Amino acid sequence: DAGVTQSPTHLIKTRGQQVTLRCSPKSGHDTVSWYQQALGQGPQFIFQYYEEEERQRGNFPDRFSGHQFPNYSSELNVNALLLGDSALYLCASSSGTPGELFFGEGSRLTVL
Amino acid sequence: KNEVEQSPQNLTAQEGEFITINCSYSVGISALHWLQQHPGGGIVSLFMLSSGKKKHGRLIATINIQEKHSSLHITASHPRDSAVYICAVCTGNQFYFGTGTSLTVIP
């Protein structure tokens, strides 16, 4: 049984560009949440998707948007990248909320 | 003020010692999670609690809803327990994370 998979694992972008990160949830999970973790800090909640809709959102600007597909996989899009967006982006899936969180290995984004 | 506070920030222990990590929160929650993060980034969920106490192997997690406090205990600590331990709470609208406790267990 595959766990949560994220792609790409690493990527480098320049300021002003746009990025799309992808997440496939654990089999049987219907809820996907995204987190940003800057170096040396705890994760920060970006948003959560359930039934293809954004259900909860953290304190992130509209440059951060997402999508959930009918197969429960999800994308995180960040527009107009800033240097401060450099971080590890983590995806977690669960069966409903609250539910035990299963995390992917993350996508490490570097903005130059 | 952070919604979730953890202590201590850093902890070094000798192999075999009993370890306690504390988490206090200031918001109403539906669940509290204890997470383990190893160098390189991967996060593993250890416990999800909404009341009482849970045990898994050498790990024990407790929560006191009235006092808004949770503890993670590690009995007979081992060098492989070295990691960052993160407390996270789920409210109706948000997840809030502590900054983590970096644990090093020395053989």
Short mmCIF file of C-alpha atoms in Angstrom, two decimals:
data_model
loop_
_atom_site.label_atom_id
_atom_site.label_comp_id
_atom_site.label_asym_id
_atom_site.label_seq_id
_atom_site.Cartn_x
_atom_site.Cartn_y
_atom_site.Cartn_z
CA ASP A 1 0.00 0.00 0.00
CA ALA A 2 1.65 3.22 -1.15
CA GLY A 3 1.73 5.97 1.42
CA VAL A 4 1.55 9.65 0.62
CA THR A 5 3.68 10.56 -2.39
CA GLN A 6 4.79 14.05 -3.35
CA SER A 7 6.47 15.40 -6.45
CA PRO A 8 8.86 16.85 -7.28
CA THR A 9 11.17 16.20 -4.35
CA HIS A 10 13.39 19.18 -5.07
CA LEU A 11 13.06 22.17 -7.34
CA ILE A 12 14.65 25.53 -7.93
CA LYS A 13 12.76 28.57 -9.20
CA THR A 14 13.48 32.27 -9.57
CA ARG A 15 11.56 35.16 -8.08
CA GLY A 16 8.31 35.92 -9.86
CA GLN A 17 7.88 32.43 -11.29
CA GLN A 18 5.06 30.06 -10.53
CA VAL A 19 5.27 26.54 -9.13
CA THR A 20 2.96 23.54 -8.88
CA LEU A 21 3.51 20.80 -6.33
CA ARG A 22 1.63 17.52 -6.38
CA CYS A 23 0.43 15.09 -3.74
CA SER A 24 -1.16 11.66 -3.94
CA PRO A 25 -2.84 10.64 -0.68
CA LYS A 26 -2.63 7.32 1.06
CA SER A 27 -5.09 4.79 -0.32
CA GLY A 28 -8.51 5.23 1.27
CA HIS A 29 -7.88 8.81 2.41
CA ASP A 30 -10.14 11.60 1.23
CA THR A 31 -8.65 14.66 2.94
CA VAL A 32 -5.40 16.39 1.97
CA SER A 33 -3.70 19.22 3.81
CA TRP A 34 -0.63 21.26 2.88
CA TYR A 35 2.02 22.76 5.12
CA GLN A 36 5.03 25.04 4.68
CA GLN A 37 8.10 24.43 6.80
CA ALA A 38 10.90 26.97 6.71
CA LEU A 39 14.35 25.83 7.75
CA GLY A 40 14.59 25.34 11.50
CA GLN A 41 10.92 26.09 12.12
CA GLY A 42 7.77 24.11 12.74
CA PRO A 43 5.30 23.51 9.90
CA GLN A 44 2.67 26.14 9.14
CA PHE A 45 -0.76 25.12 7.92
CA ILE A 46 -1.60 26.37 4.42
CA PHE A 47 -4.96 24.76 3.64
CA GLN A 48 -6.96 21.56 3.63
CA TYR A 49 -9.04 20.00 0.86
CA TYR A 50 -11.97 17.65 1.15
CA GLU A 51 -14.41 16.65 -1.58
CA GLU A 52 -12.56 18.87 -4.06
CA GLU A 53 -13.16 22.00 -1.96
CA GLU A 54 -10.91 24.09 0.25
CA ARG A 55 -12.33 23.45 3.69
CA GLN A 56 -9.86 25.18 5.99
CA ARG A 57 -7.18 27.79 5.32
CA GLY A 58 -4.26 29.14 7.30
CA ASN A 59 -2.79 32.60 7.21
CA PHE A 60 -1.33 32.52 3.70
CA PRO A 61 -1.86 35.04 0.89
CA ASP A 62 -3.93 34.35 -2.20
CA ARG A 63 -0.74 33.61 -4.12
CA PHE A 64 -1.10 30.18 -2.55
CA SER A 65 -3.89 28.20 -4.14
CA GLY A 66 -4.76 24.58 -4.49
CA HIS A 67 -6.94 22.00 -6.05
CA GLN A 68 -8.19 18.54 -5.24
CA PHE A 69 -9.12 16.11 -7.98
CA PRO A 70 -11.87 13.46 -7.97
CA ASN A 71 -9.27 10.78 -7.15
CA TYR A 72 -8.39 12.84 -4.01
CA SER A 73 -4.93 13.81 -5.28
CA SER A 74 -4.07 17.45 -4.79
CA GLU A 75 -1.95 20.28 -6.15
CA LEU A 76 -0.48 23.31 -4.45
CA ASN A 77 0.18 26.32 -6.68
CA VAL A 78 2.26 29.30 -5.67
CA ASN A 79 2.32 32.35 -7.93
CA ALA A 80 4.73 35.29 -8.04
CA LEU A 81 7.35 33.46 -6.00
CA LEU A 82 9.26 35.38 -3.33
CA LEU A 83 12.58 34.49 -1.75
CA GLY A 84 10.68 33.85 1.48
CA ASP A 85 8.70 31.06 -0.17
CA SER A 86 11.81 28.87 -0.03
CA ALA A 87 10.82 26.02 2.25
CA LEU A 88 9.88 22.37 2.54
CA TYR A 89 6.28 21.88 1.44
CA LEU A 90 4.61 18.96 3.13
CA CYS A 91 1.42 17.22 2.21
CA ALA A 92 -0.54 15.05 4.63
CA SER A 93 -3.59 12.92 4.05
CA SER A 94 -6.20 11.64 6.45
CA SER A 95 -9.54 9.94 6.45
CA GLY A 96 -11.82 12.79 7.47
CA THR A 97 -11.08 15.41 10.11
CA PRO A 98 -9.86 15.02 12.71
CA GLY A 99 -7.96 12.03 11.51
CA GLU A 100 -4.48 10.61 11.92
CA LEU A 101 -2.16 12.46 9.57
CA PHE A 102 0.09 10.61 7.14
CA PHE A 103 2.81 12.82 5.68
CA GLY A 104 4.70 12.68 2.43
CA GLU A 105 8.45 13.26 2.27
CA GLY A 106 7.94 16.81 1.09
CA SER A 107 8.95 19.00 -1.83
CA ARG A 108 11.90 21.26 -1.13
CA LEU A 109 11.51 24.54 -2.99
CA THR A 110 14.38 26.97 -3.40
CA VAL A 111 13.60 30.42 -4.79
CA LEU A 112 16.61 32.35 -6.12
CA LYS B 1 1.80 34.69 21.23
CA ASN B 2 1.99 31.22 19.70
CA GLU B 3 -1.09 29.07 19.95
CA VAL B 4 1.11 26.03 20.74
CA GLU B 5 4.12 26.15 23.04
CA GLN B 6 6.52 23.26 23.52
CA SER B 7 9.21 22.68 26.10
CA PRO B 8 12.01 22.08 26.24
CA GLN B 9 13.27 23.37 22.89
CA ASN B 10 16.32 21.13 23.02
CA LEU B 11 16.93 18.01 25.07
CA THR B 12 19.96 15.75 25.42
CA ALA B 13 19.61 12.46 27.26
CA GLN B 14 21.67 9.38 28.00
CA GLU B 15 20.48 6.12 26.52
CA GLY B 16 17.96 4.49 28.85
CA GLU B 17 16.67 7.70 30.41
CA PHE B 18 12.98 8.55 30.76
CA ILE B 19 12.11 11.60 28.65
CA THR B 20 9.19 14.01 28.87
CA ILE B 21 8.26 16.64 26.30
CA ASN B 22 5.51 19.11 27.13
CA CYS B 23 2.97 20.92 24.97
CA SER B 24 0.61 23.69 26.03
CA TYR B 25 -2.00 25.24 23.78
CA SER B 26 -4.33 28.20 24.03
CA VAL B 27 -7.14 27.33 21.61
CA GLY B 28 -10.09 24.97 21.71
CA ILE B 29 -9.17 21.79 19.90
CA SER B 30 -10.77 18.77 18.30
CA ALA B 31 -7.53 16.76 18.42
CA LEU B 32 -3.86 16.99 19.31
CA HIS B 33 -1.13 15.29 17.31
CA TRP B 34 2.37 14.26 18.31
CA LEU B 35 4.69 14.04 15.32
CA GLN B 36 8.28 12.89 14.85
CA GLN B 37 10.56 14.45 12.26
CA HIS B 38 13.94 13.02 11.36
CA PRO B 39 16.73 14.95 9.62
CA GLY B 40 15.86 15.23 5.94
CA GLY B 41 12.28 16.20 6.62
CA GLY B 42 10.06 13.12 6.78
CA ILE B 43 7.31 13.42 9.40
CA VAL B 44 5.70 10.45 11.10
CA SER B 45 2.53 10.67 13.15
CA LEU B 46 3.03 9.15 16.59
CA PHE B 47 -0.31 9.84 18.26
CA MET B 48 -3.60 11.58 17.76
CA LEU B 49 -5.38 12.38 21.02
CA SER B 50 -8.62 14.01 22.00
CA SER B 51 -8.68 12.78 25.61
CA GLY B 52 -6.89 10.59 28.10
CA LYS B 53 -3.79 8.60 27.34
CA LYS B 54 -2.36 6.45 24.57
CA LYS B 55 0.60 4.07 24.55
CA HIS B 56 2.57 2.60 21.68
CA GLY B 57 5.65 0.62 22.54
CA ARG B 58 7.97 2.84 24.58
CA LEU B 59 5.96 5.97 23.80
CA ILE B 60 3.15 7.32 25.95
CA ALA B 61 1.08 10.43 25.24
CA THR B 62 -1.32 12.10 27.65
CA ILE B 63 -3.66 15.04 27.34
CA ASN B 64 -5.50 17.15 29.90
CA ILE B 65 -8.23 19.03 28.06
CA GLN B 66 -9.16 21.23 31.04
CA GLU B 67 -5.56 22.38 31.50
CA LYS B 68 -4.86 22.52 27.73
CA HIS B 69 -1.70 20.50 28.18
CA SER B 70 -0.22 17.35 26.70
CA SER B 71 2.92 15.37 27.40
CA LEU B 72 4.89 12.88 25.35
CA HIS B 73 6.94 10.39 27.34
CA ILE B 74 9.66 8.09 26.03
CA THR B 75 10.69 5.25 28.30
CA ALA B 76 14.10 3.57 28.02
CA SER B 77 15.27 6.09 25.42
CA HIS B 78 17.49 4.91 22.58
CA PRO B 79 19.74 6.75 20.13
CA ARG B 80 17.27 5.98 17.33
CA ASP B 81 14.75 8.17 19.20
CA SER B 82 16.90 11.18 18.27
CA ALA B 83 14.63 13.43 16.22
CA VAL B 84 12.50 16.55 16.44
CA TYR B 85 9.17 15.99 18.19
CA ILE B 86 6.37 18.33 17.17
CA CYS B 87 3.05 18.97 18.87
CA ALA B 88 0.20 20.08 16.63
CA VAL B 89 -3.42 20.91 17.40
CA CYS B 90 -6.46 20.82 15.17
CA THR B 91 -9.22 23.33 15.75
CA GLY B 92 -12.39 23.59 13.73
CA ASN B 93 -10.70 25.85 11.21
CA GLN B 94 -6.95 25.48 11.51
CA PHE B 95 -3.92 23.45 12.40
CA TYR B 96 -1.34 25.02 14.71
CA PHE B 97 2.13 23.60 15.26
CA GLY B 98 4.70 23.98 17.97
CA THR B 99 8.26 24.78 16.97
CA GLY B 100 9.41 21.33 18.01
CA THR B 101 11.67 19.74 20.60
CA SER B 102 15.01 18.54 19.30
CA LEU B 103 15.95 15.35 21.15
CA THR B 104 19.41 13.81 21.09
CA VAL B 105 19.95 10.50 22.86
CA ILE B 106 23.60 9.68 23.53
CA PRO B 107 24.73 6.04 23.69
#
